[in-house]
Structures are given as C-alpha cells and as structure tokens.
Short mmCIF file of C-alpha atoms in Angstrom, two decimals:
data_model
loop_
_atom_site.label_atom_id
_atom_site.label_comp_id
_atom_site.label_asym_id
_atom_site.label_seq_id
_atom_site.Cartn_x
_atom_site.Cartn_y
_atom_site.Cartn_z
CA MET A 186 -4.18 39.55 -101.67
CA ALA A 187 -3.99 43.33 -101.05
CA THR A 188 -7.91 43.45 -101.17
CA GLY A 189 -8.02 40.68 -98.49
CA THR A 190 -5.67 42.34 -96.37
CA LEU A 191 -7.53 45.69 -96.39
CA ILE A 192 -10.74 43.86 -95.63
CA ASP A 193 -9.14 42.07 -92.59
CA THR A 194 -7.82 45.33 -91.34
CA ALA A 195 -11.26 46.91 -91.51
CA VAL A 196 -12.84 44.09 -89.73
CA ALA A 197 -10.09 44.43 -87.03
CA THR A 198 -10.86 47.99 -86.41
CA SER A 199 -14.73 47.01 -86.27
CA HIS A 200 -15.52 49.31 -89.52
CA GLU A 201 -17.44 47.58 -91.94
CA LEU A 202 -16.74 48.51 -95.63
CA PRO A 203 -19.61 50.27 -97.40
CA ASN A 204 -21.01 48.77 -100.59
CA THR A 205 -20.01 52.07 -102.58
CA LEU A 206 -16.52 51.79 -101.34
CA SER A 207 -16.10 48.22 -102.81
CA SER A 208 -17.82 49.43 -106.16
CA ASN A 209 -15.69 52.40 -106.41
CA GLN A 210 -12.36 50.30 -105.94
CA SER A 211 -13.46 47.90 -108.69
CA ASN A 212 -14.19 50.70 -111.12
CA ALA A 213 -10.75 52.30 -110.56
CA GLY A 214 -9.18 49.96 -112.85
CA GLN A 215 -6.77 48.60 -110.19
CA THR A 216 -5.09 45.32 -111.18
CA LYS A 217 -6.10 42.58 -108.75
CA PRO A 218 -5.13 39.01 -108.75
CA VAL A 219 -8.06 36.66 -109.21
CA GLN A 220 -9.27 35.23 -105.87
CA SER A 221 -11.69 32.37 -105.46
CA LYS A 222 -15.21 32.73 -103.98
CA ASP A 223 -14.18 30.96 -100.84
CA GLU A 224 -11.12 33.30 -100.11
CA VAL A 225 -13.48 36.34 -100.62
CA GLN A 226 -16.31 35.06 -98.33
CA ALA A 227 -13.91 33.75 -95.65
CA PRO A 228 -12.89 37.23 -94.24
CA LEU A 229 -16.45 38.66 -94.84
CA SER A 230 -18.10 35.86 -92.96
CA SER A 231 -15.83 36.16 -90.04
CA SER A 232 -16.79 40.04 -89.86
CA LYS A 233 -20.23 39.05 -89.54
CA THR A 234 -19.65 36.96 -86.43
CA ARG A 235 -18.25 39.97 -84.64
CA SER A 236 -20.05 43.22 -83.37
CA LYS A 237 -21.68 45.35 -86.14
CA LYS A 238 -21.41 48.37 -83.93
CA PHE A 239 -18.83 50.78 -83.26
CA ARG A 240 -16.92 49.38 -80.23
CA HIS A 241 -15.60 52.60 -79.12
CA THR A 242 -18.88 54.40 -78.70
CA PHE A 243 -21.17 52.30 -76.54
CA ALA A 244 -22.06 53.92 -73.18
CA ILE A 245 -20.31 52.82 -69.99
CA HIS A 246 -21.92 55.31 -67.86
CA SER A 247 -25.62 55.03 -68.56
CA THR A 248 -27.20 55.00 -64.99
CA ARG A 249 -26.37 56.40 -61.47
CA LYS A 250 -24.60 53.83 -59.18
CA ALA A 251 -23.26 53.87 -55.68
CA SER A 252 -19.89 52.39 -54.68
CA CYS A 253 -20.19 48.80 -53.46
CA LEU A 254 -19.24 49.85 -49.64
CA SER A 255 -21.43 53.02 -49.67
CA HIS A 256 -24.47 53.30 -47.65
CA ASP A 257 -26.35 54.42 -50.83
CA SER A 258 -25.69 50.98 -52.28
CA GLU A 259 -28.82 49.07 -53.27
CA ALA A 260 -27.54 45.59 -52.24
CA ALA A 261 -25.15 44.90 -49.32
CA PRO A 262 -21.94 43.13 -50.74
CA SER A 263 -20.79 39.88 -49.59
CA PHE A 264 -17.73 39.87 -47.40
CA LEU A 265 -16.96 36.13 -47.91
CA GLY A 266 -13.51 37.06 -49.38
CA PHE A 267 -12.66 39.15 -46.23
CA LYS A 268 -13.90 36.38 -43.96
CA ASN A 269 -11.53 33.93 -45.71
CA LEU A 270 -8.84 36.48 -45.34
CA MET A 271 -9.32 36.83 -41.65
CA VAL A 272 -9.41 33.17 -41.03
CA LEU A 273 -6.20 32.90 -43.00
CA MET A 274 -4.76 35.74 -40.87
CA LEU A 275 -5.77 34.10 -37.83
CA ILE A 276 -4.23 30.83 -38.72
CA VAL A 277 -0.90 32.49 -39.81
CA SER A 278 -0.63 34.67 -36.77
CA ASN A 279 -1.50 31.95 -34.32
CA LEU A 280 1.01 29.61 -36.17
CA ARG A 281 3.67 32.24 -35.48
CA LEU A 282 2.88 32.68 -31.91
CA MET A 283 2.92 28.64 -31.68
CA ILE A 284 6.39 28.68 -33.27
CA GLU A 285 7.42 31.74 -30.82
CA ASN A 286 5.98 29.90 -27.78
CA PHE A 287 7.79 26.68 -28.68
CA LYS A 288 11.37 28.43 -29.25
CA LYS A 289 10.83 30.16 -25.89
CA TYR A 290 9.36 27.54 -23.45
CA GLY A 291 9.76 24.37 -25.36
CA VAL A 292 7.10 21.52 -24.86
CA LEU A 293 5.25 22.22 -21.74
CA ILE A 294 2.79 19.33 -22.15
CA CYS A 295 3.30 16.59 -19.69
CA LEU A 296 1.04 13.56 -19.49
CA SER A 297 2.43 12.32 -16.41
CA CYS A 298 2.75 15.44 -14.69
CA HIS A 299 -0.22 16.52 -12.48
CA ASP A 300 -0.79 18.73 -9.38
CA TYR A 301 -3.59 17.15 -7.84
CA ARG A 302 -3.67 14.93 -4.68
CA ARG A 303 -5.30 11.62 -4.16
CA GLN A 304 -7.50 13.16 -1.61
CA ASP A 305 -8.70 15.48 -4.24
CA VAL A 306 -9.70 12.41 -6.50
CA ILE A 307 -11.27 10.66 -3.64
CA TYR A 308 -13.33 13.55 -2.29
CA GLY A 309 -14.35 14.50 -5.85
CA SER A 310 -15.70 11.08 -6.43
CA ILE A 311 -17.66 11.03 -3.26
CA LEU A 312 -19.21 14.20 -3.97
CA TYR A 313 -20.18 13.10 -7.51
CA LEU A 314 -22.01 10.10 -6.02
CA LEU A 315 -23.64 11.78 -3.04
CA VAL A 316 -24.92 15.07 -4.68
CA PRO A 317 -27.63 13.58 -6.82
CA CYS A 318 -29.09 11.93 -3.48
CA HIS A 319 -30.69 15.32 -2.83
CA LEU A 320 -32.87 14.90 -5.87
CA PHE A 321 -34.05 11.63 -4.56
CA VAL A 322 -34.66 13.27 -0.99
CA ALA A 323 -36.88 15.89 -2.96
CA TYR A 324 -38.77 13.01 -4.45
CA ILE A 325 -39.49 11.48 -1.10
CA ILE A 326 -40.74 15.06 0.05
CA GLU A 327 -42.87 15.26 -3.01
CA LEU A 328 -44.17 11.72 -2.53
CA ALA A 329 -45.51 12.57 0.99
CA ALA A 330 -46.86 15.87 -0.37
CA ALA A 331 -48.79 14.02 -3.00
CA GLN A 332 -50.40 11.61 -0.76
CA GLN A 333 -51.44 14.66 1.50
CA ALA A 334 -52.95 16.37 -1.53
CA LYS A 335 -54.87 13.22 -2.60
CA GLY A 336 -56.25 12.80 0.75
CA ALA A 337 -57.25 16.38 1.08
CA VAL A 338 -59.00 16.21 -2.39
CA ALA A 339 -60.79 12.97 -1.56
CA ARG A 340 -62.11 14.40 1.90
CA ALA A 341 -63.36 17.52 -0.05
CA LYS A 342 -65.28 15.32 -2.47
CA LYS A 343 -66.86 13.17 0.03
CA THR A 344 -68.22 15.79 2.54
CA GLU A 345 -69.34 19.34 2.43
CA ASP A 346 -67.49 21.16 5.07
CA THR A 347 -68.98 23.84 7.38
CA PRO A 348 -67.15 27.21 7.39
CA GLN A 349 -65.41 26.11 10.68
CA GLN A 350 -64.31 22.95 9.21
CA ALA A 351 -63.39 24.67 5.97
CA GLU A 352 -61.14 27.08 7.98
CA ARG A 353 -59.42 24.31 9.87
CA GLU A 354 -58.84 22.39 6.58
CA ARG A 355 -57.28 25.55 5.21
CA LYS A 356 -55.02 26.17 8.11
CA ARG A 357 -53.99 22.57 8.04
CA PHE A 358 -53.23 22.69 4.36
CA GLN A 359 -51.26 25.87 4.81
CA THR A 360 -49.23 24.32 7.73
CA THR A 361 -48.33 21.33 5.47
CA TRP A 362 -47.57 23.58 2.51
CA HIS A 363 -45.06 25.53 4.76
CA LEU A 364 -43.57 22.27 6.08
CA ILE A 365 -42.95 20.93 2.50
CA ALA A 366 -41.25 24.07 1.44
CA LEU A 367 -39.08 24.19 4.52
CA ALA A 368 -38.06 20.39 3.88
CA HIS A 369 -37.14 21.29 0.35
CA GLY A 370 -35.32 24.39 1.40
CA ILE A 371 -33.26 22.48 3.67
CA ASN A 372 -32.59 19.72 1.28
CA ALA A 373 -31.54 21.94 -1.42
CA THR A 374 -29.37 24.26 0.81
CA LEU A 375 -27.56 21.31 2.41
CA ASN A 376 -26.66 20.19 -1.21
CA LEU A 377 -24.99 23.33 -1.82
CA ILE A 378 -23.44 23.94 1.55
CA ILE A 379 -21.91 20.64 1.74
CA ALA A 380 -20.55 20.58 -1.78
CA THR A 381 -19.08 23.98 -1.16
CA THR A 382 -17.40 23.31 1.90
CA VAL A 383 -15.63 20.14 0.83
CA VAL A 384 -14.50 21.79 -2.47
CA TYR A 385 -13.21 24.95 -0.61
CA TYR A 386 -11.55 23.27 2.32
CA TYR A 387 -10.70 19.65 1.10
CA ILE A 388 -9.95 19.63 -2.93
CA HIS A 389 -7.11 21.65 -3.46
CA HIS A 390 -6.96 21.35 -7.35
CA PRO A 391 -9.02 23.91 -8.99
CA GLY A 392 -10.06 21.86 -11.86
CA ILE A 393 -11.41 19.03 -9.95
CA GLY A 394 -13.03 21.45 -7.73
CA THR A 395 -14.79 23.44 -10.46
CA LEU A 396 -16.43 20.19 -11.95
CA CYS A 397 -17.60 19.22 -8.40
CA GLU A 398 -19.06 22.82 -7.81
CA ILE A 399 -20.82 22.74 -11.25
CA HIS A 400 -22.27 19.50 -10.51
CA ALA A 401 -23.47 20.70 -7.17
CA VAL A 402 -25.02 23.71 -8.62
CA ILE A 403 -26.83 21.94 -11.58
CA VAL A 404 -28.30 19.49 -9.02
CA TRP A 405 -29.33 22.30 -6.80
CA LEU A 406 -31.04 24.10 -9.63
CA LYS A 407 -32.71 20.83 -10.59
CA THR A 408 -33.91 20.24 -7.08
CA SER A 409 -35.33 23.65 -6.72
CA SER A 410 -37.24 23.45 -10.08
CA TYR A 411 -38.48 20.03 -9.15
CA ALA A 412 -40.06 21.32 -5.87
CA LEU A 413 -41.34 24.68 -7.31
CA THR A 414 -43.08 23.10 -10.36
CA ASN A 415 -44.59 20.15 -8.26
CA ARG A 416 -45.86 22.88 -5.78
CA ASP A 417 -47.80 24.64 -8.41
CA LEU A 418 -49.08 21.34 -9.96
CA ARG A 419 -50.35 20.30 -6.61
CA HIS A 420 -52.08 23.61 -5.97
CA SER A 421 -53.67 23.20 -9.47
CA LEU A 422 -55.04 19.89 -8.12
CA MET A 423 -56.39 21.01 -4.95
CA ALA A 424 -57.75 24.38 -6.19
CA PRO A 425 -58.23 24.23 -10.07
CA SER A 426 -60.54 27.28 -10.11
CA ASP A 427 -57.54 29.49 -8.61
CA THR A 428 -55.00 28.53 -11.20
CA SER A 429 -54.46 28.95 -14.85
CA PRO A 430 -54.92 25.98 -17.11
CA MET A 431 -52.06 23.56 -17.28
CA PRO A 432 -49.98 23.35 -20.58
CA GLU A 433 -51.52 20.71 -23.10
CA ILE A 434 -48.40 18.72 -23.00
CA TYR A 435 -48.80 17.93 -19.33
CA THR A 436 -52.27 16.06 -19.92
CA SER A 437 -50.26 12.84 -20.73
CA CYS A 438 -48.83 12.84 -17.21
CA PRO A 439 -51.03 14.67 -14.78
CA TYR A 440 -50.25 15.39 -11.19
CA PRO A 441 -49.59 13.26 -9.12
CA GLN A 442 -48.74 10.48 -11.69
CA ASN A 443 -45.44 12.39 -12.40
CA ILE A 444 -44.26 11.42 -8.87
CA THR A 445 -42.23 8.51 -9.78
CA LEU A 446 -38.66 7.40 -9.49
CA ARG A 447 -38.55 6.91 -13.35
CA ASN A 448 -39.89 10.43 -13.95
CA LEU A 449 -37.25 11.93 -11.63
CA THR A 450 -34.38 9.89 -13.03
CA TYR A 451 -35.16 11.16 -16.57
CA PHE A 452 -35.26 14.72 -15.37
CA TRP A 453 -32.10 14.04 -13.55
CA TRP A 454 -30.10 13.15 -16.75
CA ALA A 455 -32.32 15.28 -19.11
CA PRO A 456 -30.27 18.21 -20.54
CA THR A 457 -32.37 20.85 -18.96
CA LEU A 458 -32.85 22.56 -15.60
CA VAL A 459 -36.45 23.33 -15.75
CA TYR A 460 -38.59 20.31 -14.53
CA GLN A 461 -41.76 19.33 -16.45
CA PRO A 462 -43.79 16.18 -16.11
CA VAL A 463 -43.47 15.52 -19.97
CA TYR A 464 -41.03 16.64 -22.55
CA PRO A 465 -40.97 16.35 -26.18
CA ARG A 466 -39.19 13.24 -27.14
CA THR A 467 -37.66 11.88 -30.40
CA ASP A 468 -38.48 8.44 -31.75
CA LYS A 469 -35.11 6.64 -31.52
CA ILE A 470 -31.40 7.16 -30.64
CA ARG A 471 -29.04 7.72 -33.52
CA TRP A 472 -25.90 6.11 -32.07
CA PRO A 473 -23.53 7.39 -34.90
CA PHE A 474 -24.66 10.89 -33.92
CA VAL A 475 -23.87 10.15 -30.33
CA PHE A 476 -20.39 8.86 -30.87
CA LYS A 477 -19.59 11.83 -33.35
CA ARG A 478 -20.59 14.33 -30.57
CA LEU A 479 -18.59 12.54 -27.89
CA ALA A 480 -15.59 12.35 -30.19
CA GLU A 481 -15.97 16.18 -30.43
CA VAL A 482 -16.08 16.68 -26.77
CA VAL A 483 -12.86 14.47 -26.35
CA GLY A 484 -11.09 16.18 -29.13
CA LEU A 485 -11.84 19.82 -28.03
CA SER A 486 -11.26 18.87 -24.28
CA ILE A 487 -7.63 17.90 -25.45
CA VAL A 488 -7.18 21.12 -27.40
CA ILE A 489 -8.25 23.27 -24.36
CA TRP A 490 -5.84 21.33 -22.13
CA ILE A 491 -3.04 21.77 -24.61
CA ALA A 492 -3.95 25.55 -25.17
CA SER A 493 -4.17 26.13 -21.50
CA ALA A 494 -0.83 24.25 -20.49
CA GLN A 495 1.28 25.44 -23.26
CA TYR A 496 0.11 28.97 -23.80
CA ALA A 497 -2.08 30.24 -21.13
CA ALA A 498 0.04 29.24 -17.96
CA PRO A 499 3.35 30.65 -19.11
CA LEU A 500 1.44 33.86 -19.90
CA LEU A 501 -0.23 34.09 -16.68
CA GLN A 502 3.01 33.34 -14.85
CA ASN A 503 4.78 36.09 -16.64
CA SER A 504 2.19 38.44 -15.54
CA LEU A 505 2.78 38.04 -11.82
CA ASP A 506 5.38 40.66 -11.48
CA LYS A 507 3.59 43.17 -13.62
CA ILE A 508 0.54 42.82 -11.49
CA SER A 509 2.62 43.05 -8.35
CA THR A 510 4.20 46.39 -9.31
CA LEU A 511 1.19 47.69 -10.72
CA ASP A 512 2.46 48.34 -14.19
CA LEU A 513 -0.68 49.42 -15.83
CA THR A 514 0.62 49.48 -19.42
CA ALA A 515 2.16 46.07 -18.94
CA ILE A 516 -0.91 44.83 -17.43
CA LEU A 517 -2.98 46.23 -20.50
CA GLU A 518 -0.61 44.19 -22.80
CA ARG A 519 -0.99 40.96 -20.85
CA ILE A 520 -4.90 41.44 -20.80
CA LEU A 521 -4.81 41.94 -24.59
CA LYS A 522 -2.34 39.06 -24.98
CA LEU A 523 -4.30 36.56 -22.81
CA SER A 524 -7.54 37.67 -24.46
CA THR A 525 -6.67 35.67 -27.61
CA ILE A 526 -5.99 32.41 -25.97
CA SER A 527 -8.86 32.86 -23.19
CA LEU A 528 -11.45 33.60 -26.08
CA PHE A 529 -10.06 30.48 -28.07
CA CYS A 530 -10.47 28.25 -24.93
CA TRP A 531 -13.99 29.69 -24.20
CA LEU A 532 -15.25 29.25 -27.78
CA ALA A 533 -13.94 25.70 -27.83
CA GLY A 534 -15.49 25.00 -24.27
CA PHE A 535 -18.83 26.40 -25.50
CA PHE A 536 -18.87 24.20 -28.51
CA ALA A 537 -17.97 21.26 -26.56
CA LEU A 538 -20.39 21.71 -23.78
CA PHE A 539 -23.49 23.43 -25.47
CA HIS A 540 -23.36 21.72 -28.81
CA SER A 541 -21.61 18.40 -28.54
CA PHE A 542 -22.02 17.20 -25.06
CA LEU A 543 -25.62 18.45 -24.59
CA ASN A 544 -26.75 17.18 -28.14
CA ALA A 545 -25.25 13.82 -27.32
CA LEU A 546 -26.83 13.70 -23.89
CA ALA A 547 -30.14 14.88 -25.63
CA GLU A 548 -29.75 12.02 -28.18
CA VAL A 549 -29.16 9.25 -25.64
CA THR A 550 -32.05 10.59 -23.53
CA ARG A 551 -34.23 11.31 -26.74
CA PHE A 552 -34.84 14.75 -25.33
CA GLY A 553 -36.57 16.73 -28.33
CA ASP A 554 -35.96 20.34 -27.52
CA ARG A 555 -32.46 20.88 -28.29
CA GLU A 556 -32.22 24.64 -28.51
CA PHE A 557 -29.45 25.05 -26.10
CA TYR A 558 -28.44 28.12 -27.48
CA THR A 559 -29.16 30.59 -30.50
CA ASP A 560 -26.84 32.76 -32.66
CA TRP A 561 -25.50 34.77 -29.51
CA TRP A 562 -22.44 35.75 -31.64
CA ASN A 563 -24.61 38.25 -33.56
CA SER A 564 -26.12 39.78 -30.38
CA TYR A 565 -26.20 43.70 -30.74
CA SER A 566 -27.10 44.19 -27.15
CA VAL A 567 -25.81 42.65 -23.88
CA ARG A 568 -29.34 41.67 -23.00
CA SER A 569 -29.73 39.69 -26.17
CA TYR A 570 -26.52 37.85 -25.46
CA TRP A 571 -27.62 36.77 -22.01
CA THR A 572 -30.84 35.50 -23.32
CA THR A 573 -29.32 33.53 -26.28
CA TRP A 574 -26.10 31.98 -25.22
CA ASN A 575 -26.95 29.64 -22.38
CA LYS A 576 -30.61 28.83 -22.79
CA PRO A 577 -30.97 26.25 -20.04
CA VAL A 578 -29.92 28.85 -17.40
CA PHE A 579 -31.99 31.54 -18.81
CA HIS A 580 -35.20 29.36 -18.92
CA PHE A 581 -34.56 28.55 -15.18
CA MET A 582 -33.96 32.17 -14.36
CA LYS A 583 -37.05 33.44 -16.29
CA ARG A 584 -39.23 30.83 -15.10
CA HIS A 585 -38.44 30.59 -11.50
CA ILE A 586 -36.96 33.97 -10.56
CA TYR A 587 -37.91 36.70 -12.79
CA SER A 588 -41.59 35.65 -13.83
CA PRO A 589 -42.62 34.97 -10.07
CA LEU A 590 -41.09 38.28 -9.09
CA VAL A 591 -42.89 40.28 -11.71
CA GLY A 592 -46.13 38.29 -11.08
CA ARG A 593 -45.97 39.30 -7.39
CA GLY A 594 -45.81 42.78 -8.34
CA VAL A 595 -42.12 43.64 -8.38
CA PRO A 596 -41.24 46.01 -11.20
CA PRO A 597 -39.55 44.35 -14.12
CA GLN A 598 -36.19 46.59 -13.67
CA VAL A 599 -35.96 45.46 -10.00
CA ALA A 600 -36.54 41.84 -11.02
CA GLN A 601 -33.95 42.02 -13.44
CA ILE A 602 -31.33 43.17 -11.06
CA LEU A 603 -32.35 40.54 -8.58
CA VAL A 604 -31.67 37.96 -11.41
CA PHE A 605 -28.40 39.37 -11.92
CA VAL A 606 -27.56 39.31 -8.28
CA PHE A 607 -28.47 35.73 -8.00
CA SER A 608 -26.53 34.97 -11.01
CA GLY A 609 -23.54 36.75 -9.68
CA VAL A 610 -23.69 34.87 -6.49
CA LEU A 611 -23.64 31.47 -8.58
CA HIS A 612 -20.70 32.79 -10.65
CA GLU A 613 -18.78 33.53 -7.60
CA LEU A 614 -19.40 30.13 -6.20
CA LEU A 615 -18.35 28.51 -9.48
CA VAL A 616 -15.15 30.46 -9.68
CA GLY A 617 -14.15 31.68 -6.25
CA VAL A 618 -14.75 28.57 -4.42
CA PRO A 619 -12.78 26.17 -6.63
CA THR A 620 -9.73 28.63 -6.56
CA HIS A 621 -10.17 29.07 -2.73
CA ASN A 622 -10.58 32.99 -3.22
CA ILE A 623 -13.73 34.66 -2.77
CA LEU A 624 -12.71 37.94 -4.33
CA GLY A 625 -15.93 38.97 -5.54
CA VAL A 626 -14.74 39.73 -9.09
CA ALA A 627 -17.19 37.25 -10.70
CA PHE A 628 -19.91 38.71 -8.75
CA LEU A 629 -18.96 42.22 -9.61
CA GLY A 630 -18.53 41.05 -13.34
CA MET A 631 -22.35 40.28 -13.38
CA LEU A 632 -23.45 43.28 -11.80
CA LEU A 633 -21.49 45.37 -14.24
CA GLN A 634 -23.49 43.86 -17.08
CA LEU A 635 -26.50 45.86 -15.77
CA PRO A 636 -24.95 49.46 -17.01
CA LEU A 637 -23.95 47.54 -20.35
CA ILE A 638 -27.61 46.40 -20.81
CA ILE A 639 -28.73 50.10 -20.22
CA LEU A 640 -26.16 51.24 -22.68
CA THR A 641 -27.01 48.86 -25.56
CA ASP A 642 -30.73 48.24 -24.90
CA PRO A 643 -31.68 51.44 -27.08
CA LEU A 644 -29.69 50.15 -30.17
CA PRO A 645 -32.11 47.41 -31.12
CA ARG A 646 -35.14 49.77 -30.53
CA TYR A 647 -33.82 52.27 -32.94
CA ARG A 648 -35.47 52.05 -36.40
CA ASP A 649 -34.62 53.76 -39.72
CA ALA A 650 -37.34 54.94 -42.10
CA ALA A 651 -37.92 51.45 -43.59
CA GLY A 652 -38.48 50.14 -39.98
CA HIS A 653 -35.20 48.16 -39.65
CA VAL A 654 -32.31 48.42 -37.20
CA PRO A 655 -29.60 50.05 -38.90
CA VAL A 656 -26.30 48.33 -39.61
CA ASN A 657 -24.32 50.72 -37.63
CA ALA A 658 -26.51 50.24 -34.41
CA LYS A 659 -26.09 46.51 -34.79
CA VAL A 660 -22.22 46.84 -35.24
CA VAL A 661 -21.78 49.19 -32.20
CA GLY A 662 -23.87 46.71 -29.96
CA ASN A 663 -21.99 43.73 -30.98
CA LEU A 664 -18.66 45.40 -30.59
CA VAL A 665 -19.59 46.52 -27.07
CA PHE A 666 -20.47 42.96 -26.34
CA TRP A 667 -17.31 41.53 -27.68
CA VAL A 668 -15.04 43.99 -26.23
CA SER A 669 -16.46 44.02 -22.61
CA PHE A 670 -16.95 40.26 -22.30
CA CYS A 671 -14.21 38.46 -24.34
CA LEU A 672 -11.39 41.05 -24.72
CA VAL A 673 -11.42 42.58 -21.25
CA GLY A 674 -13.60 40.81 -18.81
CA GLN A 675 -12.65 37.17 -19.12
CA PRO A 676 -8.71 37.88 -19.27
CA LEU A 677 -8.91 40.41 -16.50
CA ALA A 678 -10.80 38.17 -14.22
CA ALA A 679 -8.34 35.27 -15.12
CA LEU A 680 -5.42 37.38 -14.16
CA LEU A 681 -6.88 38.45 -10.77
CA TYR A 682 -7.83 35.08 -9.77
CA PHE A 683 -4.48 33.57 -10.84
CA PHE A 684 -2.58 36.23 -9.18
CA VAL A 685 -4.48 35.70 -5.80
CA TRP A 686 -3.98 31.86 -6.12
CA GLN A 687 -0.26 32.37 -6.58
CA ALA A 688 -0.07 34.73 -3.73
CA LYS A 689 -1.99 32.19 -1.45
CA TYR A 690 -0.33 28.89 -2.52
CA GLY A 691 2.70 29.85 -4.57
CA SER A 692 3.39 27.75 -7.55
CA VAL A 693 0.58 25.63 -8.93
CA SER A 694 2.82 22.57 -9.08
CA ARG A 695 4.35 22.80 -5.68
CA ASN A 696 6.46 20.03 -4.51
CA VAL A 697 4.25 19.44 -1.41
CA LEU A 698 1.44 18.32 -3.69
CA TRP A 699 3.78 15.54 -5.14
CA SER A 700 4.69 14.34 -1.60
CA SER A 701 1.06 14.34 -0.51
#
C-alpha cells in the first residue's frame, strides 16, 4: 500500500508522477505487495479528474483593473446592498425614536379629542358646496359668448360688409370680448376672495381651513383655464386665418360644441387643471384598481395623522422656548430633528395624493393621461424638480402664464420670475390663510427658488468628453435640492408658522374651543 500512498500524496500536491519515475521504482527491486488492477487505477483515475496544471503558478494579475468604486472603473457598481442597509438603518433608527417617544410622552393619539368647532365644520361644508358654483357661472358666461360668436360668424357669411360696417363689427366684437373677460375675472376672483375670507375669519381649525383653501384654489385655476381656453377657441372660430391650427384631438368636439354642462362637469372632476374640449380616455373602469388606490389613501392618511400627533406636535411644542430666546444652536438642532418627520409626512402625502388619489380619480373618470409626476427624486437641478413633481400645476403655469408672457415678448427669465411670484402668492394663501398668519414665509420660500435655479442650472448642461452629465454634477445638484427643500425649507417654515400660531392663539387645544 506504500505506492498507493505515494501516488495519493502526489495527486494531493497537484504533481503528476512521470512515467520514468514509475519505471525506475519498478526496477529498483523494491518488494511491493501485489495490488489488483482496480486498486491501482482508482487513484490514477481520480488524479485525471483534477487539474493537470500546477495550481501555484497560474497568473492572477494578468490585466490592468481599476477599483470598483474608482472613477476609472469600466462599469458602475450596484449599490443594492447599501440601499438595503440604509433602509434597515432607517427602520432601526426610527424604531428607536418611536420607543423613546413612547417612553417620554406616552400615547398621544386620541380618537375622541379634537380642536375644531362645529362652526368650522359648517362653514367648511358650505364652502365645499358653493365654491364649484363658480365653474357653472363660467359655463353660463361662455354659453352667452358662444351664442354671440355664432351670430357674428353667421352675419359675416351672409353679407359682405363695407369698411365702415366691418369697423363697427370689429368694435362691437372687442367690446363683447372685454365684457366676457371682465365677467370671467369677477367670477373667478369672487370665488377666491369669498373662500379666503371665510377661512381666515370664520374657520379656526387649520386642517379644515387648508382643505377649504386648496379646494377654492383648484376651482379658481380650473375656472381660469376654462375661460382662457374657450377664449382662444372662440377666436379661432371667428378668425381662423389669424390663429394656428387647433390640436387634432380637438376635432372630435370643436367649438362651440364643447360648451355643455356634461363637458364642464367632466372637467370639474377630471384630475387636471388645464381645460381641453377632449381628453384621452380609457376603455373601462377597473374597480379593483380604484379600491386599492383608495385603501392606500386611507392608510397613508392615518399614518400621517399618527406621525403628526405623536411625533411632530410635541417636537414643535418643545421648540417654542428655543425660538423665543433665539437659541440658534437649539433651533438648528430642532430643524434637523423635525426634518425627519416632516420629510416622512411629506413623502407619504405626496404618494397618497399624486399617486393613489389622482390615479383613483383618473380611473373613475377614465382619464387617460396619468403622468401626474415623473422621477423628481432624481432631479439634479431645482428647475427639474419644479417641472416634474407636480405636473398638473406645472402644466397650468406653462400653458396659461409662462407661454403667453413669452409669446407677448416678455423675456423668458422675466416670465419665469413672474411665474414664481404667482406661485408664491398661491403658496402663501394655502399656508398663511388657514393658519391665520400671513407671514410671507411661503412666498419668500418660492422666490428663493430662483437663486437655487441659477445655482443648479449649469450642472445638467455640463458634459464630459463622452457627452454625458458627470455623476458628480448630478450628485451635487440632487443634494442641493434635498437639503434646501426637505432638510431646511420645510422644517423651518413649519417652525415659524407654528410659533406664530402659538403666539397668537396659545395652545392648539384651548379649553375655549371645547366650550364652543
């Protein structure tokens, strides 16, 4: 068995025994026990299944390679593992904060506790029912304008006017045009003035006031779009040679066939702020899809309510003394601490509104264009964020404010500033009016987006030798967006408005509210 042991040892060290070696050993006259053929072939056959080369000599370093995380690496590595780690760390850290919050404050969630008056609910319900009436007033105005336009077109076809008659008809048309514009302006402005006045002076609860103000602003934007779009459609009917061709999708419902209550009602409920006579539609309603989206809305709303009551409210309350004494270090610490919960609530609210609710509404109305947002979280410029995160508002601003201003000769930079000024006014209405404090913080926050746009706009335009935007430029732009908007802007605004609310009204859950 000595020879078998020798062969096994040679195989284990990856050395094959040369034929001369085996022959010399046979001629040496060594006495070996007789082995069967199978015993000799077993170790030799096993050696053939192993590598025939010397294992200690093959080349490990045969080509030039860059480190995985180096810029010289040929392929970008996947960070899926780090993403999983970040999610795990977020869960663990927030779980620790939840335990700490529970030990410090106990359970602050109370189903029966509320800080709204019955008057708030009554006025809020009345506003919800009356505000859409301004849309139907706009319909009546447009119905009269359509009748006037059809009469003018019929008269122009029947007779050939003299220059004097043509001039009188032109003046008459302009007078009617101005009267229609004035009627629409008064109707839309009254909608916003009435709702804002009621919310500011008669609805104390900021949550109910916010819902009422948002509803009023949405109806105001829809009314404005309805009036402006039909004005251009009417102009195209009366002077087709002076206007560009209408979109092909409008041919199935040309003006004034679109001036109907059914058409207006659909626009009222459609998940868009921009009026069109015709929209792309789906074939049927998928009710399981609707119920799933509505369940998401309800679930996320409950999560936001719990997060606000259990975590945000005590954090804001504990920040009051720091703000009153202008302890800047403590204020910065509170802003950073509040940024986590505010970002969580904002992301949950975004998903609940723009994905779940708007998709459910689009499914019920069979609205086909459901690009309510794009991947704004990857924005590497502030401009890119504002054009991707809220598509309905962006489309309204572009179609009814920015493009008309540029078309009338206003420089694009000035038009952009005017758009942000207009947006700042709307943001101040949506935040300052329900909290009964017109501070100008929301307005100023929108204007401060302009220098951030100037700062981050060059980043997407920078290209490397291959014509691509470098990864560093994208990272810097994306970080500027996240830090300025979510880690500083939102928490700071929340602190300021909450501080002024407390200074004006005291505790949110005052005893006088219970008695009233």
